[in-house]
Amino acid sequence: LNDIPRDEAYDNTLALLKEGYAFISRRCDKLGTDIFRTRLMLRKVICMRGAEAAHVFYGSGNFTRRSAMPPTTLRLLQDKGSVQLLDDAPHQHRKAMFLSLTLEPGQVGRLRAIFAGHWLQAIPAWQQRRELSLFDAVNRVLTQAVCEWAGVPLDEKPAEEMTRELVAMIENAGGVGPRTWQALILRNRSERFVAKLVERVRKGELALPRDAPLRIMAQHRNVQDNALDTKSAAVEVLNLLRPVVAVGRFIMFAAMALEEHRQWKERFAAGEEDDLESFAEEVRRLYPFFPFVGGRARQEFRWRDYRFRKGDWVLLDLHGTNHDPRRFPEPDRFEPGRGLSWKKLGYDFIPQGGGDPYVTHRCPGEEITVELMKEAVRLLTRSMRYDVPEQNLFLDSSRMPARPERGFRISNIRASEGR
Ligand code: HEM
């Protein structure tokens, strides 16, 4: 057995904050390896990248997500009681419930139609504005859509407020300091609001259709056939609301790609459907979102010639794996012809995790993500016209998750006929 190569710095916390998405790959390249040891926040950590590393990280059952993320990131993204912190049979049972919502064609189609409806309704108000941030506008539409889909009544909480709370959870998940504390306060507010809704559904005070996700979550029973405690049920409802709104970031990136590669915009405007999915998938590969995920080894095991010990903390580089030149020649080039699809359930193209989502912690929301992105591209290219003013679209890769500082700005918006 060999020693895992070690980065020479004693602690790399500052380097990680500075280098962001590039941190793991840069060190792997320098050391000529897919794996190295270092310290972050003074704790020992093993960093890995590439399809084979993803395979052992996701495919082996060797890792748990417990104690694998900084506490604020955990609180903002998943929180205690969530599916991500479960393992084995309890995880698979809860996960199957998520997937029964997120992979069911009727549910996905309903969400997509509600989303398009809110988008089309918003266009007249957008037309009144000289200029707007597409990111902000789309996040608002997504919030309205996911709440209506889930059965969360937005007449009881203004849509702006709900949007602000859900967006804050995502924007601040990688941060520390006052902005993050503010986001935690907002998260508490959403949790209380949703917990009350869960209680009302259970008491029969809030009537919802049988297929309403809020109702399904409220009535879900765990693997021992007990109802979830109210807080965990609320956390799981937020686990649908927050990440659907997170798709707004990929929609913004899709709009940026349409602008930069005008031939695609023209093709989609003309009604082309064939390459729409490949286009969306390439956006998910190329643009930065989740940099990496953390896990803890549940037992001792070997990978290649290296030994992992129980309790080892490991970061898998998602972004670096999606930009691995061994798998994706010219990885920084936007090329929808690469034929990517999350449906292959592999370990090489992993913006939302790898393997079989019924078994691993792979995201259950990829179908929804891709379908909403495709619908947004249809809406952007066929149902409206707009100009793109001069602006700074620089993606600061030390800010995780990254985005242009002021969103993607569009102006002179006009409705058009097509769809
Ligand atoms: C905006 C795009 C999205 C991104 C970038 C994203 C990213 C991710 C990633 C990387 C993971 C894996 C975490 C791990 O391995 O521990 C994950 C898990 C998860 N995602 Fe997503 N996701 C997105 C959209 C969605 C959507 C639309 C939903 C639900 C409708 C969703 C719900 C979840 C849940 C519940 C988990 C935990 C799964 C488990 O632990 O088994 N996500 N997501």
Tab-separated table of C-alpha atoms and ligand atoms in Angstrom:
chain	number	residue	atom	x	y	z
A	1	LEU	CA	0.000	0.000	0.000
A	2	ASN	CA	1.178	3.523	-0.839
A	3	ASP	CA	0.845	6.750	1.080
A	4	ILE	CA	-1.682	9.149	-0.376
A	5	PRO	CA	0.306	12.047	-1.929
A	6	ARG	CA	0.384	15.083	0.322
A	7	ASP	CA	0.140	18.753	-0.618
A	8	GLU	CA	3.058	20.571	0.934
A	9	ALA	CA	1.069	23.387	2.604
A	10	TYR	CA	0.234	22.737	6.248
A	11	ASP	CA	-3.318	24.068	5.899
A	12	ASN	CA	-5.066	25.052	2.653
A	13	THR	CA	-8.180	26.854	3.884
A	14	LEU	CA	-7.126	30.220	2.445
A	15	ALA	CA	-6.007	28.672	-0.834
A	16	LEU	CA	-9.409	26.998	-1.159
A	17	LEU	CA	-11.214	30.293	-0.561
A	18	LYS	CA	-8.992	31.991	-3.114
A	19	GLU	CA	-8.905	29.320	-5.813
A	20	GLY	CA	-12.446	28.008	-5.396
A	21	TYR	CA	-13.487	25.624	-8.149
A	22	ALA	CA	-9.891	25.134	-9.336
A	23	PHE	CA	-8.480	24.180	-5.936
A	24	ILE	CA	-8.574	20.362	-6.119
A	25	SER	CA	-7.762	19.935	-9.834
A	26	ARG	CA	-4.861	22.338	-9.713
A	27	ARG	CA	-3.195	20.347	-6.934
A	28	CYS	CA	-3.956	17.018	-8.592
A	29	ASP	CA	-2.331	18.297	-11.803
A	30	LYS	CA	0.698	19.555	-9.924
A	31	LEU	CA	1.199	16.287	-8.047
A	32	GLY	CA	0.329	14.119	-11.071
A	33	THR	CA	-2.426	12.299	-9.169
A	34	ASP	CA	-6.221	12.041	-8.745
A	35	ILE	CA	-5.945	12.046	-4.969
A	36	PHE	CA	-4.054	13.990	-2.317
A	37	ARG	CA	-4.107	14.758	1.367
A	38	THR	CA	-4.140	18.159	2.963
A	39	ARG	CA	-5.740	20.107	5.814
A	40	LEU	CA	-8.763	22.402	5.589
A	41	MET	CA	-9.850	24.352	8.655
A	42	LEU	CA	-6.958	22.499	10.325
A	43	ARG	CA	-8.649	19.156	9.749
A	44	LYS	CA	-7.187	16.372	7.682
A	45	VAL	CA	-8.959	15.835	4.393
A	46	ILE	CA	-8.490	13.667	1.311
A	47	CYS	CA	-9.359	15.326	-2.009
A	48	MET	CA	-10.196	13.273	-5.109
A	49	ARG	CA	-11.274	13.856	-8.695
A	50	GLY	CA	-12.161	11.961	-11.857
A	51	ALA	CA	-14.619	9.237	-12.856
A	52	GLU	CA	-12.866	6.450	-10.955
A	53	ALA	CA	-12.775	8.506	-7.781
A	54	ALA	CA	-16.470	9.319	-8.248
A	55	HIS	CA	-17.162	5.618	-8.672
A	56	VAL	CA	-15.645	4.716	-5.315
A	57	PHE	CA	-17.185	7.789	-3.668
A	58	TYR	CA	-20.732	7.062	-4.869
A	59	GLY	CA	-20.784	3.447	-5.913
A	60	SER	CA	-19.268	1.623	-2.988
A	61	GLY	CA	-21.470	2.385	0.021
A	62	ASN	CA	-18.246	3.324	1.808
A	63	PHE	CA	-19.242	6.913	2.568
A	64	THR	CA	-21.804	8.706	4.687
A	65	ARG	CA	-22.713	12.389	4.486
A	66	ARG	CA	-22.834	12.670	8.286
A	67	SER	CA	-20.181	15.044	9.681
A	68	ALA	CA	-19.003	15.644	6.143
A	69	MET	CA	-19.926	19.300	5.613
A	70	PRO	CA	-19.256	22.518	7.513
A	71	PRO	CA	-22.220	23.154	9.875
A	72	THR	CA	-23.503	26.308	8.126
A	73	THR	CA	-23.444	24.652	4.706
A	74	LEU	CA	-25.332	21.731	6.178
A	75	ARG	CA	-27.931	23.951	7.882
A	76	LEU	CA	-28.500	26.016	4.734
A	77	LEU	CA	-28.676	23.184	2.238
A	78	GLN	CA	-30.022	20.090	3.933
A	79	ASP	CA	-30.291	20.387	7.710
A	80	LYS	CA	-30.746	17.664	10.287
A	81	GLY	CA	-33.486	15.187	9.508
A	82	SER	CA	-32.916	15.258	5.757
A	83	VAL	CA	-32.586	12.354	3.358
A	84	GLN	CA	-28.963	13.260	2.709
A	85	LEU	CA	-27.966	12.383	6.272
A	86	LEU	CA	-29.536	8.917	6.139
A	87	ASP	CA	-27.748	5.740	5.055
A	88	ASP	CA	-28.715	2.231	3.921
A	89	ALA	CA	-32.364	1.095	4.186
A	90	PRO	CA	-33.728	4.304	5.800
A	91	HIS	CA	-32.022	6.326	3.057
A	92	GLN	CA	-33.354	4.177	0.235
A	93	HIS	CA	-36.857	4.256	1.635
A	94	ARG	CA	-36.910	8.056	1.931
A	95	LYS	CA	-35.158	8.466	-1.405
A	96	ALA	CA	-37.750	6.338	-3.184
A	97	MET	CA	-40.407	8.774	-1.985
A	98	PHE	CA	-38.427	11.711	-3.447
A	99	LEU	CA	-37.928	9.897	-6.725
A	100	SER	CA	-41.615	8.988	-6.933
A	101	LEU	CA	-42.168	12.746	-7.172
A	102	THR	CA	-39.197	13.887	-9.182
A	103	LEU	CA	-39.083	11.157	-11.826
A	104	GLU	CA	-42.813	10.688	-12.290
A	105	PRO	CA	-43.690	12.077	-15.758
A	106	GLY	CA	-47.028	13.475	-14.570
A	107	GLN	CA	-45.383	15.431	-11.744
A	108	VAL	CA	-42.556	16.706	-13.932
A	109	GLY	CA	-44.969	17.728	-16.693
A	110	ARG	CA	-47.213	19.505	-14.203
A	111	LEU	CA	-44.284	21.475	-12.752
A	112	ARG	CA	-43.061	22.393	-16.228
A	113	ALA	CA	-46.479	23.638	-17.312
A	114	ILE	CA	-46.965	25.688	-14.126
A	115	PHE	CA	-43.480	27.166	-14.593
A	116	ALA	CA	-44.188	28.185	-18.194
A	117	GLY	CA	-47.519	29.697	-17.118
A	118	HIS	CA	-45.900	31.925	-14.476
A	119	TRP	CA	-43.139	32.921	-16.889
A	120	LEU	CA	-45.605	33.991	-19.603
A	121	GLN	CA	-47.645	35.902	-17.015
A	122	ALA	CA	-44.552	37.769	-15.871
A	123	ILE	CA	-43.537	39.031	-19.328
A	124	PRO	CA	-45.871	42.096	-19.343
A	125	ALA	CA	-44.350	43.334	-16.063
A	126	TRP	CA	-40.834	42.692	-17.427
A	127	GLN	CA	-41.739	44.781	-20.493
A	128	GLN	CA	-42.340	47.766	-18.215
A	129	ARG	CA	-38.770	47.636	-16.937
A	130	ARG	CA	-35.881	49.308	-18.737
A	131	GLU	CA	-33.567	46.516	-17.676
A	132	LEU	CA	-33.733	43.535	-15.336
A	133	SER	CA	-31.657	40.746	-13.887
A	134	LEU	CA	-32.798	37.545	-15.555
A	135	PHE	CA	-31.457	35.650	-12.545
A	136	ASP	CA	-33.718	37.525	-10.115
A	137	ALA	CA	-36.712	37.382	-12.439
A	138	VAL	CA	-36.397	33.649	-13.062
A	139	ASN	CA	-35.866	32.859	-9.376
A	140	ARG	CA	-39.142	34.602	-8.642
A	141	VAL	CA	-40.970	32.625	-11.363
A	142	LEU	CA	-39.454	29.364	-10.094
A	143	THR	CA	-40.530	30.131	-6.524
A	144	GLN	CA	-44.100	30.774	-7.599
A	145	ALA	CA	-44.074	27.650	-9.741
A	146	VAL	CA	-42.600	25.241	-7.204
A	147	CYS	CA	-44.899	26.507	-4.443
A	148	GLU	CA	-47.974	26.072	-6.597
A	149	TRP	CA	-46.786	22.621	-7.681
A	150	ALA	CA	-45.991	21.503	-4.140
A	151	GLY	CA	-49.202	22.873	-2.625
A	152	VAL	CA	-47.553	25.653	-0.602
A	153	PRO	CA	-50.059	28.549	-0.511
A	154	LEU	CA	-48.280	31.745	-1.503
A	155	ASP	CA	-51.237	33.944	-0.616
A	156	GLU	CA	-50.050	33.469	2.981
A	157	LYS	CA	-46.485	34.555	2.367
A	158	PRO	CA	-45.523	37.100	-0.276
A	159	ALA	CA	-43.666	35.581	-3.230
A	160	GLU	CA	-40.787	38.108	-2.861
A	161	GLU	CA	-40.201	36.993	0.707
A	162	MET	CA	-40.298	33.293	-0.134
A	163	THR	CA	-37.966	33.888	-3.102
A	164	ARG	CA	-35.513	35.812	-0.917
A	165	GLU	CA	-35.449	33.053	1.697
A	166	LEU	CA	-34.936	30.211	-0.782
A	167	VAL	CA	-32.318	32.090	-2.818
A	168	ALA	CA	-30.376	33.035	0.338
A	169	MET	CA	-29.972	29.367	1.255
A	170	ILE	CA	-28.197	28.671	-2.024
A	171	GLU	CA	-26.193	31.864	-2.413
A	172	ASN	CA	-24.660	31.653	1.044
A	173	ALA	CA	-24.073	27.921	1.340
A	174	GLY	CA	-20.369	28.318	0.559
A	175	GLY	CA	-19.782	31.347	2.721
A	176	VAL	CA	-18.959	32.336	6.253
A	177	GLY	CA	-19.726	35.484	8.231
A	178	PRO	CA	-22.626	37.933	8.502
A	179	ARG	CA	-24.241	37.149	5.138
A	180	THR	CA	-24.406	33.507	6.110
A	181	TRP	CA	-25.914	34.271	9.522
A	182	GLN	CA	-28.568	36.382	7.843
A	183	ALA	CA	-29.309	33.444	5.529
A	184	LEU	CA	-29.658	31.146	8.545
A	185	ILE	CA	-32.247	33.491	10.053
A	186	LEU	CA	-34.159	33.457	6.787
A	187	ARG	CA	-33.906	29.667	6.630
A	188	ASN	CA	-35.419	29.395	10.125
A	189	ARG	CA	-38.302	31.536	8.960
A	190	SER	CA	-39.010	29.260	5.993
A	191	GLU	CA	-38.755	26.180	8.183
A	192	ARG	CA	-41.311	27.526	10.634
A	193	PHE	CA	-43.672	28.532	7.827
A	194	VAL	CA	-43.459	25.105	6.191
A	195	ALA	CA	-43.677	23.238	9.522
A	196	LYS	CA	-47.002	24.953	10.218
A	197	LEU	CA	-48.257	23.910	6.793
A	198	VAL	CA	-47.245	20.314	7.517
A	199	GLU	CA	-49.223	20.396	10.753
A	200	ARG	CA	-52.266	21.841	9.010
A	201	VAL	CA	-52.164	19.165	6.337
A	202	ARG	CA	-51.963	16.493	9.033
A	203	LYS	CA	-54.908	17.931	10.936
A	204	GLY	CA	-56.920	18.168	7.737
A	205	GLU	CA	-57.035	21.969	7.914
A	206	LEU	CA	-55.246	22.432	4.604
A	207	ALA	CA	-56.849	20.352	1.895
A	208	LEU	CA	-54.585	19.445	-0.999
A	209	PRO	CA	-54.889	17.128	-3.997
A	210	ARG	CA	-53.523	13.599	-3.453
A	211	ASP	CA	-50.534	14.203	-5.707
A	212	ALA	CA	-49.474	17.481	-4.023
A	213	PRO	CA	-45.864	17.009	-2.866
A	214	LEU	CA	-46.504	18.881	0.407
A	215	ARG	CA	-49.253	16.405	1.222
A	216	ILE	CA	-47.118	13.414	0.240
A	217	MET	CA	-44.240	14.654	2.439
A	218	ALA	CA	-46.555	15.414	5.364
A	219	GLN	CA	-48.031	11.924	5.199
A	220	HIS	CA	-44.818	10.051	4.449
A	221	ARG	CA	-43.902	7.269	6.890
A	222	ASN	CA	-40.326	6.247	7.532
A	223	VAL	CA	-38.873	2.772	7.148
A	224	GLN	CA	-40.183	1.807	10.618
A	225	ASP	CA	-43.641	2.979	9.508
A	226	ASN	CA	-43.678	6.085	11.741
A	227	ALA	CA	-44.669	9.573	10.636
A	228	LEU	CA	-41.716	11.966	10.315
A	229	ASP	CA	-41.386	14.532	13.086
A	230	THR	CA	-42.733	17.891	11.922
A	231	LYS	CA	-39.317	19.473	11.592
A	232	SER	CA	-37.942	16.665	9.399
A	233	ALA	CA	-41.032	16.774	7.199
A	234	ALA	CA	-40.569	20.546	6.825
A	235	VAL	CA	-36.883	20.040	5.994
A	236	GLU	CA	-37.833	17.596	3.239
A	237	VAL	CA	-40.438	19.966	1.785
A	238	LEU	CA	-37.712	22.623	1.665
A	239	ASN	CA	-35.551	19.984	-0.014
A	240	LEU	CA	-37.937	20.253	-2.954
A	241	LEU	CA	-38.562	24.002	-2.897
A	242	ARG	CA	-34.981	25.268	-2.512
A	243	PRO	CA	-33.306	23.193	-5.231
A	244	VAL	CA	-36.030	23.849	-7.804
A	245	VAL	CA	-35.296	27.546	-7.302
A	246	ALA	CA	-31.587	26.710	-7.626
A	247	VAL	CA	-32.288	25.709	-11.241
A	248	GLY	CA	-32.487	29.498	-11.863
A	249	ARG	CA	-28.690	29.590	-11.843
A	250	PHE	CA	-28.473	27.031	-14.660
A	251	ILE	CA	-31.195	28.911	-16.556
A	252	MET	CA	-29.124	32.088	-16.289
A	253	PHE	CA	-26.082	30.169	-17.556
A	254	ALA	CA	-28.184	28.762	-20.424
A	255	ALA	CA	-29.174	32.334	-21.366
A	256	MET	CA	-25.506	33.336	-21.308
A	257	ALA	CA	-24.605	30.374	-23.530
A	258	LEU	CA	-27.379	31.319	-25.985
A	259	GLU	CA	-25.905	34.799	-26.222
A	260	GLU	CA	-22.361	33.648	-26.671
A	261	HIS	CA	-23.223	30.947	-29.215
A	262	ARG	CA	-25.868	32.662	-31.298
A	263	GLN	CA	-26.235	29.790	-33.756
A	264	TRP	CA	-27.958	27.792	-31.005
A	265	LYS	CA	-30.269	30.675	-30.175
A	266	GLU	CA	-31.327	30.856	-33.821
A	267	ARG	CA	-31.876	27.109	-34.040
A	268	PHE	CA	-34.047	26.972	-30.946
A	269	ALA	CA	-35.958	30.099	-32.005
A	270	ALA	CA	-36.754	28.279	-35.260
A	271	GLY	CA	-38.335	25.436	-33.304
A	272	GLU	CA	-35.444	22.958	-33.215
A	273	GLU	CA	-36.059	20.436	-30.398
A	274	ASP	CA	-33.533	17.698	-31.171
A	275	ASP	CA	-30.474	19.269	-29.582
A	276	LEU	CA	-32.236	21.076	-26.771
A	277	GLU	CA	-31.394	18.431	-24.190
A	278	SER	CA	-27.743	18.163	-25.265
A	279	PHE	CA	-27.531	21.938	-25.004
A	280	ALA	CA	-28.920	21.905	-21.446
A	281	GLU	CA	-26.624	19.064	-20.421
A	282	GLU	CA	-23.553	20.841	-21.777
A	283	VAL	CA	-24.538	23.939	-19.767
A	284	ARG	CA	-24.667	21.734	-16.640
A	285	ARG	CA	-21.228	20.333	-17.427
A	286	LEU	CA	-19.435	23.549	-18.313
A	287	TYR	CA	-20.713	26.216	-15.941
A	288	PRO	CA	-19.788	26.168	-12.253
A	289	PHE	CA	-22.313	25.260	-9.567
A	290	PHE	CA	-21.579	22.669	-6.872
A	291	PRO	CA	-17.778	22.596	-6.590
A	292	PHE	CA	-17.467	19.355	-4.601
A	293	VAL	CA	-19.273	17.122	-2.115
A	294	GLY	CA	-18.034	15.812	1.188
A	295	GLY	CA	-18.219	12.308	2.656
A	296	ARG	CA	-16.845	10.356	5.615
A	297	ALA	CA	-15.490	6.828	5.264
A	298	ARG	CA	-17.774	4.413	7.118
A	299	GLN	CA	-15.192	1.669	7.287
A	300	GLU	CA	-11.670	0.889	6.289
A	301	PHE	CA	-11.260	0.061	2.589
A	302	ARG	CA	-8.763	0.206	-0.244
A	303	TRP	CA	-8.908	2.136	-3.481
A	304	ARG	CA	-6.140	1.648	-6.033
A	305	ASP	CA	-3.092	1.285	-3.807
A	306	TYR	CA	-4.356	3.510	-1.052
A	307	ARG	CA	-5.870	2.720	2.285
A	308	PHE	CA	-8.833	4.720	3.633
A	309	ARG	CA	-9.518	4.556	7.350
A	310	LYS	CA	-12.859	4.710	9.077
A	311	GLY	CA	-13.749	8.356	9.719
A	312	ASP	CA	-11.546	9.801	6.933
A	313	TRP	CA	-13.008	13.024	5.571
A	314	VAL	CA	-13.096	13.105	1.756
A	315	LEU	CA	-13.995	15.759	-0.809
A	316	LEU	CA	-14.943	14.652	-4.315
A	317	ASP	CA	-14.332	17.313	-6.953
A	318	LEU	CA	-17.525	17.465	-9.054
A	319	HIS	CA	-16.504	20.473	-11.104
A	320	GLY	CA	-13.020	19.095	-11.803
A	321	THR	CA	-14.478	15.735	-12.840
A	322	ASN	CA	-16.814	17.516	-15.284
A	323	HIS	CA	-13.765	19.307	-16.708
A	324	ASP	CA	-11.440	16.317	-16.805
A	325	PRO	CA	-9.585	16.605	-20.153
A	326	ARG	CA	-9.084	12.808	-20.247
A	327	ARG	CA	-12.850	12.449	-20.612
A	328	PHE	CA	-13.806	15.822	-22.118
A	329	PRO	CA	-11.299	17.049	-24.712
A	330	GLU	CA	-10.992	20.852	-24.610
A	331	PRO	CA	-13.019	20.864	-21.408
A	332	ASP	CA	-13.527	24.635	-21.332
A	333	ARG	CA	-15.155	24.700	-24.756
A	334	PHE	CA	-18.964	24.760	-24.959
A	335	GLU	CA	-19.794	21.773	-27.141
A	336	PRO	CA	-23.320	20.313	-26.984
A	337	GLY	CA	-22.173	17.601	-29.410
A	338	ARG	CA	-20.570	15.665	-26.547
A	339	GLY	CA	-23.791	13.675	-26.187
A	340	LEU	CA	-24.072	13.955	-22.413
A	341	SER	CA	-27.076	12.713	-20.481
A	342	TRP	CA	-27.678	12.280	-16.774
A	343	LYS	CA	-29.823	9.256	-17.722
A	344	LYS	CA	-26.677	7.212	-18.323
A	345	LEU	CA	-26.204	7.344	-14.514
A	346	GLY	CA	-22.433	7.274	-14.849
A	347	TYR	CA	-19.586	8.674	-12.800
A	348	ASP	CA	-17.945	10.943	-15.379
A	349	PHE	CA	-20.591	13.633	-15.931
A	350	ILE	CA	-21.611	14.470	-12.367
A	351	PRO	CA	-22.853	18.051	-11.839
A	352	GLN	CA	-25.458	16.640	-9.439
A	353	GLY	CA	-23.614	13.557	-8.195
A	354	GLY	CA	-23.054	10.073	-9.645
A	355	GLY	CA	-24.413	6.533	-9.829
A	356	ASP	CA	-27.961	5.306	-9.394
A	357	PRO	CA	-30.069	7.855	-7.491
A	358	TYR	CA	-32.193	5.096	-5.920
A	359	VAL	CA	-29.076	3.777	-4.196
A	360	THR	CA	-26.530	6.597	-3.891
A	361	HIS	CA	-26.865	10.201	-2.748
A	362	ARG	CA	-27.053	11.304	-6.372
A	363	CYS	CA	-29.484	14.185	-6.759
A	364	PRO	CA	-33.072	13.087	-7.410
A	365	GLY	CA	-33.750	16.359	-9.262
A	366	GLU	CA	-31.878	15.976	-12.554
A	367	GLU	CA	-34.945	15.254	-14.671
A	368	ILE	CA	-36.664	18.329	-13.227
A	369	THR	CA	-33.519	20.424	-13.666
A	370	VAL	CA	-33.060	19.476	-17.311
A	371	GLU	CA	-36.766	19.773	-18.170
A	372	LEU	CA	-37.027	23.237	-16.601
A	373	MET	CA	-33.861	24.346	-18.397
A	374	LYS	CA	-35.255	23.148	-21.736
A	375	GLU	CA	-38.551	24.913	-21.097
A	376	ALA	CA	-36.706	28.116	-20.179
A	377	VAL	CA	-34.703	27.960	-23.425
A	378	ARG	CA	-37.962	27.589	-25.373
A	379	LEU	CA	-39.419	30.589	-23.540
A	380	LEU	CA	-36.273	32.702	-23.976
A	381	THR	CA	-35.967	31.993	-27.691
A	382	ARG	CA	-39.583	31.682	-28.787
A	383	SER	CA	-41.880	33.586	-26.414
A	384	MET	CA	-39.899	36.778	-25.957
A	385	ARG	CA	-37.228	38.992	-27.463
A	386	TYR	CA	-34.702	41.051	-25.552
A	387	ASP	CA	-31.439	42.913	-25.850
A	388	VAL	CA	-28.356	42.196	-23.829
A	389	PRO	CA	-26.665	45.415	-22.682
A	390	GLU	CA	-22.909	45.719	-22.109
A	391	GLN	CA	-22.178	44.187	-18.769
A	392	ASN	CA	-19.615	42.345	-16.728
A	393	LEU	CA	-20.280	38.607	-17.019
A	394	PHE	CA	-17.087	37.560	-15.276
A	395	LEU	CA	-17.498	34.434	-13.146
A	396	ASP	CA	-15.322	34.804	-10.095
A	397	SER	CA	-14.406	31.206	-9.456
A	398	SER	CA	-13.455	31.904	-5.845
A	399	ARG	CA	-17.089	32.695	-5.091
A	400	MET	CA	-18.970	29.434	-4.628
A	401	PRO	CA	-21.535	29.151	-6.048
A	402	ALA	CA	-20.306	31.518	-8.787
A	403	ARG	CA	-22.350	33.885	-10.906
A	404	PRO	CA	-22.015	37.274	-12.594
A	405	GLU	CA	-22.149	39.867	-9.821
A	406	ARG	CA	-25.400	41.459	-11.024
A	407	GLY	CA	-27.037	38.428	-12.574
A	408	PHE	CA	-27.482	38.344	-16.367
A	409	ARG	CA	-29.045	41.667	-17.367
A	410	ILE	CA	-31.501	41.955	-20.231
A	411	SER	CA	-33.348	44.992	-21.593
A	412	ASN	CA	-35.996	46.041	-24.113
A	413	ILE	CA	-38.103	42.940	-23.489
A	414	ARG	CA	-40.944	42.220	-25.926
A	415	ALA	CA	-43.380	39.340	-25.963
A	416	SER	CA	-43.453	37.255	-29.133
A	417	GLU	CA	-45.848	34.698	-30.413
A	418	GLY	CA	-44.071	31.379	-30.628
A	419	ARG	CA	-43.588	28.433	-28.277
B	1	HEM	C1	-30.161	23.282	-9.572
B	1	HEM	C2	-29.654	22.204	-9.819
B	1	HEM	C3	-29.223	21.219	-8.771
B	1	HEM	C4	-27.947	20.969	-8.370
B	1	HEM	C5	-26.656	21.641	-8.870
B	1	HEM	C6	-28.019	19.906	-7.392
B	1	HEM	C7	-26.918	19.307	-6.828
B	1	HEM	C8	-26.979	18.208	-6.002
B	1	HEM	C9	-25.856	17.397	-5.600
B	1	HEM	C10	-24.406	17.614	-6.035
B	1	HEM	C11	-26.313	16.421	-4.792
B	1	HEM	C12	-25.527	15.243	-4.235
B	1	HEM	C13	-25.046	15.465	-2.847
B	1	HEM	C14	-24.285	14.277	-2.316
B	1	HEM	O1	-23.688	13.486	-3.038
B	1	HEM	O2	-24.290	14.149	-1.105
B	1	HEM	C15	-27.734	16.636	-4.615
B	1	HEM	C16	-28.550	15.894	-3.799
B	1	HEM	C17	-29.891	16.189	-3.603
B	1	HEM	N1	-30.668	17.027	-4.381
B	1	HEM	FE1	-30.017	18.194	-5.864
B	1	HEM	N2	-29.335	19.567	-7.203
B	1	HEM	C18	-30.108	20.336	-8.022
B	1	HEM	C19	-31.472	20.255	-8.181
B	1	HEM	C20	-32.297	19.531	-7.374
B	1	HEM	C21	-33.726	19.452	-7.504
B	1	HEM	C22	-34.521	20.095	-8.636
B	1	HEM	C23	-34.177	18.710	-6.449
B	1	HEM	C24	-35.584	18.304	-6.074
B	1	HEM	C25	-36.646	18.599	-6.740
B	1	HEM	C26	-33.031	18.321	-5.656
B	1	HEM	C27	-33.051	17.606	-4.459
B	1	HEM	C28	-31.954	16.981	-3.894
B	1	HEM	C29	-32.012	16.098	-2.749
B	1	HEM	C30	-33.242	15.777	-1.928
B	1	HEM	C31	-30.705	15.597	-2.559
B	1	HEM	C32	-30.230	14.609	-1.495
B	1	HEM	C33	-30.243	13.215	-2.095
B	1	HEM	C34	-29.688	12.113	-1.214
B	1	HEM	O3	-28.994	12.400	-0.240
B	1	HEM	O4	-29.934	10.942	-1.509
B	1	HEM	N3	-31.918	18.825	-6.255
B	1	HEM	N4	-28.120	17.705	-5.417
